[in-house]
Amino acid sequence: MDSNKMSITNTPTSNDACLSIVHSLMCHRQGGESESFAKRAIESLVKKLKEKKDELDSLITAITTNGAHPSKCVTIQRTLDGRLQVAGRKGFPHVVYARLWRWPDLHKNELKHVKYCQYAFDLKCDNVCVNPYHYERVVSPGIDLSGLTLSSPLLVKDEYDYDNQQSHSSSESHLQTIQHPPSRPGPQETFSTPALLPPSEGSSSASTSAFSTITAGPSTPEYWCSIAYFEMDVQVGETFKVPSTCPIVTVDGYVDPSGGDRFCLGQLSNVHRTENIERARLHIGKGVQLECKGEGDVWVRCLSDHAVFVQSYYLDREAGRAPGDAVHKIYPSAYIKVFDLRQCHRQMQQQAATAQAAAAAQAAAVAGNIPGPGSVGGIAPAISLSAAAGIGVDDLRRLCILRMSFVKGWGPDYPRQSIKETPCWIEIHLHRALQLLDEVLHTMPIADPQPLD
């Protein structure tokens, strides 16, 4: 009882200093925005409400109780274009704060105000209510649902574009964690139609030719993927192969015998297992479901009570990042596409072609017979080409592999720099993609990178 009482008395009121109110409200943010952006957005709101004590108290109550009790409108003045500027970004105020405290992946057209809200954004009053609990989330029929799960990483990306202007060089040289909360409750199997996915920019002719060649060769491996389980940098147990007759496989932390469509990590022993690994393993719980759709696209559903962290070139690309440049945090009950076979096939074809062309050009440059400007003794072009010629078979194989850590993340937001420092993770080799890679390498063999000198 005492601890409960403590938490109630610790909740600030409108009479407290701005700083302690901001601190308390920061504890309830949903994590879709960076800490610095969230702090500036909340500070700006608290300062505007300092003269309206009842509204500030209303906000504090609504946020700290997660909307458990009805609360009053919390208003700020409407701007000329209706948008609010925070940390160099503009957005509709009710959307900014609803994202911050309720739905990190919210789309701006998805909010509908509750009946008793007198200053709702759509009512066009001079003041706008930004109480996140005065709005409900609705998915309007005009929105392409397939994009919902994909819209969240883009929002996070926007915030980095502005927020890290001062420290751009440092922010770009690191991985970044991109959040993927569940986009709405309930199963979402209905969105799997490929027709809804956006075409890749300006490459319709290239993509259709790639589509036609993808059907070449036998497309039925006996197993659709194989899963290796690791603790830190040590593989534990045998690699688990998933038969093509089981398009959905569950990887969980229980101790049942593995087989068919279920890989149980609980029963695997490791003599090098530390207490930290032991603790993390206890939290794998129901784990994840991997689902193979169509010829080889892969979706992940997080069944665990804890997030899983995924390395996925497909999600990197959707979030506008360079491949391998981000870690994707997939929240409990989120269901999200992590691998696209056609996109992977196009990418391997492009990279193999680039590597092959670069290697040929490099050989010519070293022989000193590259024509055209900049061919100073064949040296300069050789140096710029070396990067492209440096693409080896391993780089292409990486396109066909997913990695996923349970419970613990890695990258700049975490103490662990690479997935090999996380306590329990899996590597998933996608057999259809690897089969296509073999075909690509038969038509465009690439040598393993040779040093220049």
XYZ file of C-alpha atoms in Angstrom:
453
model
C 0.000 0.000 0.000
C 2.807 2.414 0.924
C 4.500 2.103 -2.431
C 1.215 2.835 -4.157
C 0.714 5.906 -2.044
C 4.231 7.053 -2.862
C 3.619 6.930 -6.573
C 0.455 9.002 -6.202
C 2.145 11.671 -4.120
C 5.082 11.744 -6.515
C 2.853 12.791 -9.397
C 3.445 16.532 -9.823
C 0.722 19.174 -9.925
C 0.509 22.431 -11.876
C 2.194 24.194 -8.926
C 5.428 22.230 -9.360
C 8.421 23.406 -11.357
C 8.194 22.907 -15.131
C 11.206 20.611 -14.955
C 9.631 18.074 -12.631
C 6.363 18.093 -14.614
C 8.293 17.488 -17.852
C 10.295 14.723 -16.174
C 7.128 12.981 -15.013
C 5.415 13.271 -18.425
C 8.572 12.009 -20.194
C 8.238 8.736 -18.281
C 5.004 7.984 -20.155
C 6.185 8.551 -23.714
C 5.803 5.661 -26.156
C 9.300 5.800 -27.613
C 8.503 6.548 -31.248
C 10.425 9.833 -31.088
C 13.965 10.587 -29.921
C 14.355 11.671 -26.334
C 15.479 15.168 -27.318
C 12.478 15.732 -29.589
C 10.045 14.404 -26.959
C 11.566 16.630 -24.295
C 11.292 19.762 -26.410
C 7.703 18.974 -27.397
C 6.669 18.365 -23.778
C 8.565 21.421 -22.432
C 6.923 23.639 -25.009
C 3.451 22.365 -24.042
C 3.998 22.637 -20.266
C 5.233 26.243 -20.632
C 2.147 27.172 -22.669
C -0.119 25.672 -19.991
C 1.655 27.224 -17.001
C -0.941 30.026 -16.811
C -3.868 27.551 -17.223
C -3.393 25.481 -14.080
C -6.599 23.438 -14.391
C -5.713 22.388 -17.943
C -2.140 21.525 -16.934
C -3.499 19.405 -14.071
C -5.884 17.788 -16.517
C -2.956 16.886 -18.800
C -0.873 15.508 -15.916
C -3.795 13.365 -14.704
C -4.653 12.072 -18.188
C -1.063 11.101 -19.032
C 0.021 9.672 -15.678
C -3.126 7.528 -15.335
C -3.133 6.499 -19.023
C -6.542 8.073 -19.480
C -8.142 6.064 -16.684
C -10.473 8.972 -15.757
C -12.328 11.491 -17.932
C -10.262 14.677 -18.252
C -10.845 18.226 -19.490
C -9.627 19.712 -22.752
C -5.968 20.745 -22.769
C -5.684 23.619 -25.237
C -3.091 25.649 -27.055
C -3.646 28.461 -29.527
C -4.323 27.434 -33.131
C -1.653 28.678 -35.540
C -2.426 30.153 -38.961
C -1.702 26.958 -40.877
C -2.919 24.771 -38.003
C 0.521 23.237 -37.504
C 2.866 23.400 -34.569
C 6.628 23.735 -34.860
C 8.833 21.748 -32.483
C 12.585 21.305 -32.883
C 12.531 22.415 -36.509
C 9.630 20.127 -37.462
C 6.051 21.021 -38.206
C 3.083 18.818 -37.430
C -0.546 18.990 -36.337
C -0.432 19.511 -32.562
C -3.007 16.866 -31.597
C -1.131 14.318 -33.752
C 2.284 15.228 -32.308
C 1.140 14.610 -28.727
C -1.001 11.567 -29.528
C 2.085 9.998 -31.146
C 4.211 10.925 -28.195
C 1.995 9.433 -25.510
C -0.240 6.877 -27.210
C 0.467 5.644 -30.752
C 4.043 6.097 -32.009
C 3.115 4.920 -35.536
C 0.023 7.128 -35.880
C -0.876 8.508 -39.313
C -2.174 12.084 -39.275
C -5.537 11.134 -40.814
C -6.353 8.511 -38.212
C -7.611 10.603 -35.290
C -11.252 11.187 -34.416
C -12.164 13.259 -31.360
C -14.406 11.980 -28.576
C -17.867 13.524 -28.258
C -17.168 15.538 -25.119
C -14.084 17.294 -26.535
C -15.038 20.950 -27.047
C -11.867 22.159 -28.736
C -11.036 19.228 -31.000
C -8.757 20.057 -33.928
C -11.543 19.445 -36.484
C -13.914 21.868 -34.749
C -11.724 24.736 -36.011
C -11.893 26.776 -32.758
C -9.241 29.384 -31.905
C -7.842 26.929 -29.389
C -6.956 23.321 -30.149
C -7.250 20.451 -27.679
C -4.086 18.329 -27.539
C -5.223 15.942 -24.795
C -4.276 12.563 -26.343
C -7.137 10.900 -24.461
C -9.678 13.155 -26.207
C -8.986 11.355 -29.490
C -9.603 7.827 -30.716
C -7.592 6.120 -33.413
C -9.558 5.051 -36.477
C -8.219 3.558 -39.678
C -9.889 5.414 -42.501
C -10.868 3.281 -45.491
C -8.897 5.562 -47.788
C -5.587 4.496 -46.266
C -3.677 1.676 -47.866
C -3.370 -0.701 -44.936
C -0.236 -2.360 -46.229
C 1.580 0.864 -45.550
C 0.589 1.090 -41.911
C 3.326 -1.026 -40.465
C 5.761 0.641 -42.819
C 4.801 4.200 -41.922
C 6.246 4.040 -38.449
C 9.922 3.783 -39.328
C 9.532 6.684 -41.736
C 8.225 8.897 -38.936
C 11.175 8.002 -36.789
C 13.502 8.745 -39.680
C 12.039 12.244 -40.117
C 12.758 13.095 -36.551
C 16.415 12.145 -36.938
C 16.728 14.259 -40.057
C 15.948 17.391 -38.080
C 16.988 16.556 -34.589
C 20.517 15.525 -35.271
C 21.431 18.464 -37.434
C 24.097 19.510 -34.970
C 25.613 16.051 -34.681
C 24.948 14.727 -38.144
C 28.287 13.131 -38.757
C 28.142 11.134 -35.564
C 24.532 10.062 -36.039
C 25.111 8.785 -39.552
C 28.134 6.691 -38.806
C 26.185 4.499 -36.396
C 23.380 2.046 -36.510
C 20.059 3.464 -35.488
C 17.229 1.665 -33.729
C 13.974 2.058 -35.655
C 10.784 1.237 -33.765
C 7.980 -0.943 -35.143
C 5.053 -0.931 -32.707
C 1.977 -3.038 -33.464
C 0.016 -0.968 -35.976
C -3.337 -1.952 -34.606
C -4.735 -4.746 -32.477
C -5.804 -8.002 -34.024
C -4.452 -10.134 -36.859
C -3.509 -8.429 -40.084
C -3.265 -11.310 -42.483
C -5.422 -9.386 -44.933
C -2.617 -7.097 -46.030
C -0.429 -9.637 -47.711
C -1.535 -8.826 -51.266
C 1.598 -7.802 -53.155
C -0.451 -5.465 -55.326
C -0.669 -3.042 -52.412
C 3.084 -2.715 -52.027
C 4.513 0.432 -53.582
C 6.504 -0.074 -56.802
C 10.202 0.633 -56.459
C 11.045 4.153 -57.557
C 11.591 4.691 -61.241
C 12.645 1.156 -61.994
C 9.463 -0.384 -63.351
C 11.145 -1.724 -66.474
C 14.062 -3.159 -64.522
C 11.762 -4.649 -61.938
C 9.458 -6.319 -64.435
C 12.389 -7.945 -66.172
C 13.615 -9.127 -62.787
C 10.146 -10.449 -62.039
C 10.062 -12.499 -65.186
C 13.443 -14.114 -64.545
C 12.622 -15.033 -60.968
C 10.492 -17.953 -62.104
C 13.486 -19.619 -63.759
C 14.831 -22.780 -62.179
C 13.133 -25.143 -59.720
C 11.593 -23.017 -56.978
C 10.835 -25.666 -54.410
C 13.586 -26.240 -51.881
C 12.656 -28.982 -49.410
C 13.242 -26.572 -46.517
C 12.282 -22.899 -46.782
C 14.742 -21.742 -44.132
C 17.269 -22.936 -41.576
C 17.630 -21.311 -38.162
C 20.831 -21.273 -36.100
C 20.635 -20.218 -32.434
C 23.500 -18.271 -30.826
C 24.440 -17.079 -27.355
C 26.887 -14.194 -27.780
C 29.209 -15.443 -30.557
C 28.712 -19.183 -29.950
C 26.231 -21.328 -31.857
C 24.248 -23.495 -29.455
C 22.608 -26.732 -30.619
C 22.094 -27.948 -34.167
C 20.842 -25.766 -37.011
C 17.071 -26.227 -37.277
C 15.657 -26.726 -40.781
C 12.051 -25.736 -41.453
C 10.259 -27.924 -44.027
C 8.467 -26.133 -46.864
C 5.310 -27.905 -45.698
C 5.403 -25.654 -42.568
C 5.155 -22.062 -43.845
C 4.747 -20.791 -40.257
C 7.412 -21.695 -37.706
C 7.516 -20.686 -34.037
C 10.814 -20.089 -32.241
C 10.178 -19.952 -28.486
C 11.895 -20.313 -25.130
C 10.119 -23.457 -23.946
C 11.613 -26.870 -23.245
C 9.443 -29.071 -25.473
C 11.262 -31.150 -28.092
C 11.751 -29.209 -31.346
C 10.345 -30.478 -34.623
C 8.376 -29.529 -37.731
C 7.005 -26.047 -37.186
C 8.489 -25.390 -33.748
C 12.046 -24.694 -32.574
C 12.268 -24.662 -28.750
C 15.338 -22.907 -27.399
C 14.627 -23.704 -23.740
C 15.998 -27.218 -23.933
C 19.381 -26.319 -25.508
C 22.376 -26.497 -23.183
C 25.602 -24.497 -23.363
C 28.549 -25.060 -21.023
C 29.655 -21.434 -21.507
C 26.253 -19.989 -20.528
C 26.556 -17.047 -18.107
C 24.032 -15.789 -15.583
C 23.153 -12.867 -17.890
C 22.358 -15.221 -20.756
C 20.350 -17.437 -18.420
C 18.307 -14.415 -17.310
C 17.662 -13.178 -20.847
C 16.577 -16.669 -21.966
C 13.865 -16.678 -19.314
C 12.244 -13.751 -21.133
C 12.063 -15.328 -24.610
C 8.722 -16.859 -23.624
C 6.405 -17.360 -26.607
C 9.111 -15.954 -28.863
C 8.361 -15.201 -32.503
C 6.521 -16.643 -35.456
C 8.202 -16.543 -38.845
C 5.910 -16.865 -41.808
C 6.907 -17.608 -45.381
C 4.414 -16.082 -47.836
C 4.204 -16.655 -51.554
C 7.476 -17.743 -53.087
C 9.667 -16.484 -50.263
C 8.595 -13.231 -48.584
C 8.954 -13.401 -44.797
C 6.808 -11.845 -42.072
C 7.501 -11.824 -38.337
C 4.987 -11.792 -35.513
C 6.348 -11.021 -32.035
C 4.528 -13.300 -29.568
C 6.899 -12.601 -26.658
C 6.155 -10.077 -23.899
C 9.441 -8.422 -24.850
C 10.484 -6.769 -28.097
C 12.737 -8.536 -30.605
C 15.448 -6.717 -32.542
C 15.901 -7.475 -36.212
C 18.525 -6.871 -38.862
C 16.615 -6.656 -42.140
C 17.777 -5.013 -45.380
C 14.150 -4.852 -46.525
C 13.148 -2.777 -43.471
C 16.282 -0.632 -43.823
C 15.215 0.214 -47.342
C 11.606 0.905 -46.331
C 12.903 3.298 -43.665
C 15.129 5.066 -46.179
C 18.345 3.794 -44.575
C 21.405 2.246 -46.189
C 21.382 -1.583 -45.965
C 22.751 -2.722 -42.620
C 22.419 0.803 -41.215
C 19.643 0.174 -38.702
C 18.345 -2.204 -36.061
C 14.576 -2.696 -36.053
C 12.803 -3.014 -32.726
C 9.656 -5.081 -33.220
C 7.255 -4.705 -30.326
C 5.122 -7.420 -28.733
C 2.154 -8.407 -30.941
C 3.483 -6.467 -33.953
C 3.226 -8.312 -37.281
C 5.578 -7.018 -39.912
C 7.186 -7.898 -43.208
C 10.956 -8.305 -42.876
C 12.006 -9.804 -46.214
C 10.923 -9.338 -49.826
C 12.168 -11.997 -52.245
C 11.784 -9.922 -55.424
C 13.525 -6.923 -53.955
C 16.343 -9.184 -52.721
C 16.641 -10.777 -56.184
C 16.853 -7.357 -57.861
C 19.453 -6.234 -55.361
C 21.656 -9.286 -55.832
C 21.449 -8.921 -59.623
C 22.399 -5.243 -59.421
C 25.243 -5.837 -56.974
C 26.626 -8.792 -58.926
C 26.492 -6.803 -62.174
C 28.154 -3.790 -60.514
C 30.879 -5.964 -59.006
C 31.501 -7.716 -62.306
C 31.668 -4.473 -64.287
C 33.880 -2.861 -61.645
C 36.247 -5.806 -61.581
C 36.587 -5.705 -65.369
C 37.113 -1.945 -65.358
C 39.591 -2.270 -62.528
C 41.607 -4.844 -64.425
C 41.638 -2.528 -67.453
C 42.615 0.423 -65.271
C 45.484 -1.470 -63.702
C 46.650 -2.341 -67.223
C 46.535 1.402 -67.863
C 44.116 1.406 -70.755
C 40.985 3.111 -69.424
C 39.945 5.839 -71.867
C 38.255 9.117 -71.013
C 38.895 11.965 -68.590
C 40.408 11.309 -65.175
C 42.414 8.349 -66.379
C 45.689 9.640 -65.041
C 47.841 6.619 -65.687
C 44.840 4.466 -64.831
C 45.276 5.184 -61.117
C 42.346 7.368 -60.067
C 39.530 5.261 -61.514
C 41.045 2.117 -60.039
C 40.726 3.526 -56.544
C 37.073 4.513 -56.887
C 36.286 1.203 -58.522
C 37.909 -0.824 -55.778
C 34.890 -0.379 -53.515
C 32.496 -1.781 -56.109
C 34.909 -4.527 -57.088
C 35.168 -5.345 -53.401
C 31.662 -6.864 -53.354
C 32.218 -10.553 -52.695
C 29.955 -13.585 -52.568
C 29.635 -13.138 -48.786
C 28.114 -9.683 -49.274
C 25.513 -11.163 -51.588
C 24.799 -14.047 -49.211
C 24.108 -11.497 -46.491
C 21.101 -10.315 -48.502
C 19.539 -13.762 -47.950
C 20.002 -13.848 -44.162
C 17.938 -12.363 -41.320
C 19.251 -11.933 -37.785
C 17.084 -11.455 -34.753
C 17.894 -10.904 -31.066
C 15.430 -11.731 -28.297
C 14.906 -9.272 -25.435
C 18.164 -7.302 -25.867
C 18.986 -4.733 -28.527
C 22.337 -3.635 -29.914
C 23.732 -0.515 -31.573
C 24.288 3.039 -30.277
C 21.176 3.007 -28.061
C 22.449 -0.043 -26.163
C 25.653 -1.114 -24.424
C 26.146 -3.889 -27.021
C 27.711 -2.821 -30.320
C 26.912 -5.901 -32.408
C 24.378 -8.714 -32.369
C 27.220 -11.068 -31.397
C 27.261 -9.361 -27.993
C 23.584 -10.098 -27.314
C 22.693 -13.026 -25.036
C 20.294 -14.963 -27.293
C 19.769 -14.482 -31.007
C 18.995 -16.419 -34.166
C 20.267 -16.309 -37.732
C 17.782 -17.312 -40.428
C 19.064 -18.482 -43.831
C 16.373 -18.161 -46.499
C 16.755 -21.047 -48.914
C 14.771 -19.753 -51.889
C 16.779 -16.529 -51.855
C 20.051 -18.475 -51.629
C 18.887 -20.634 -54.536
C 18.251 -17.499 -56.616
C 21.680 -16.209 -55.622
C 23.229 -19.386 -57.036
C 21.444 -18.739 -60.334
C 22.609 -15.113 -60.376
C 26.204 -16.174 -59.714
C 26.040 -18.740 -62.530
C 25.078 -16.045 -65.015
C 27.385 -13.395 -63.489
C 30.250 -15.091 -61.682
C 32.128 -12.664 -59.456
C 35.634 -13.259 -58.206
C 36.294 -12.782 -54.532
C 37.791 -9.315 -54.037
C 41.462 -9.022 -54.937
C 43.672 -6.451 -53.216
C 44.736 -3.615 -55.497
C 48.483 -3.890 -54.983
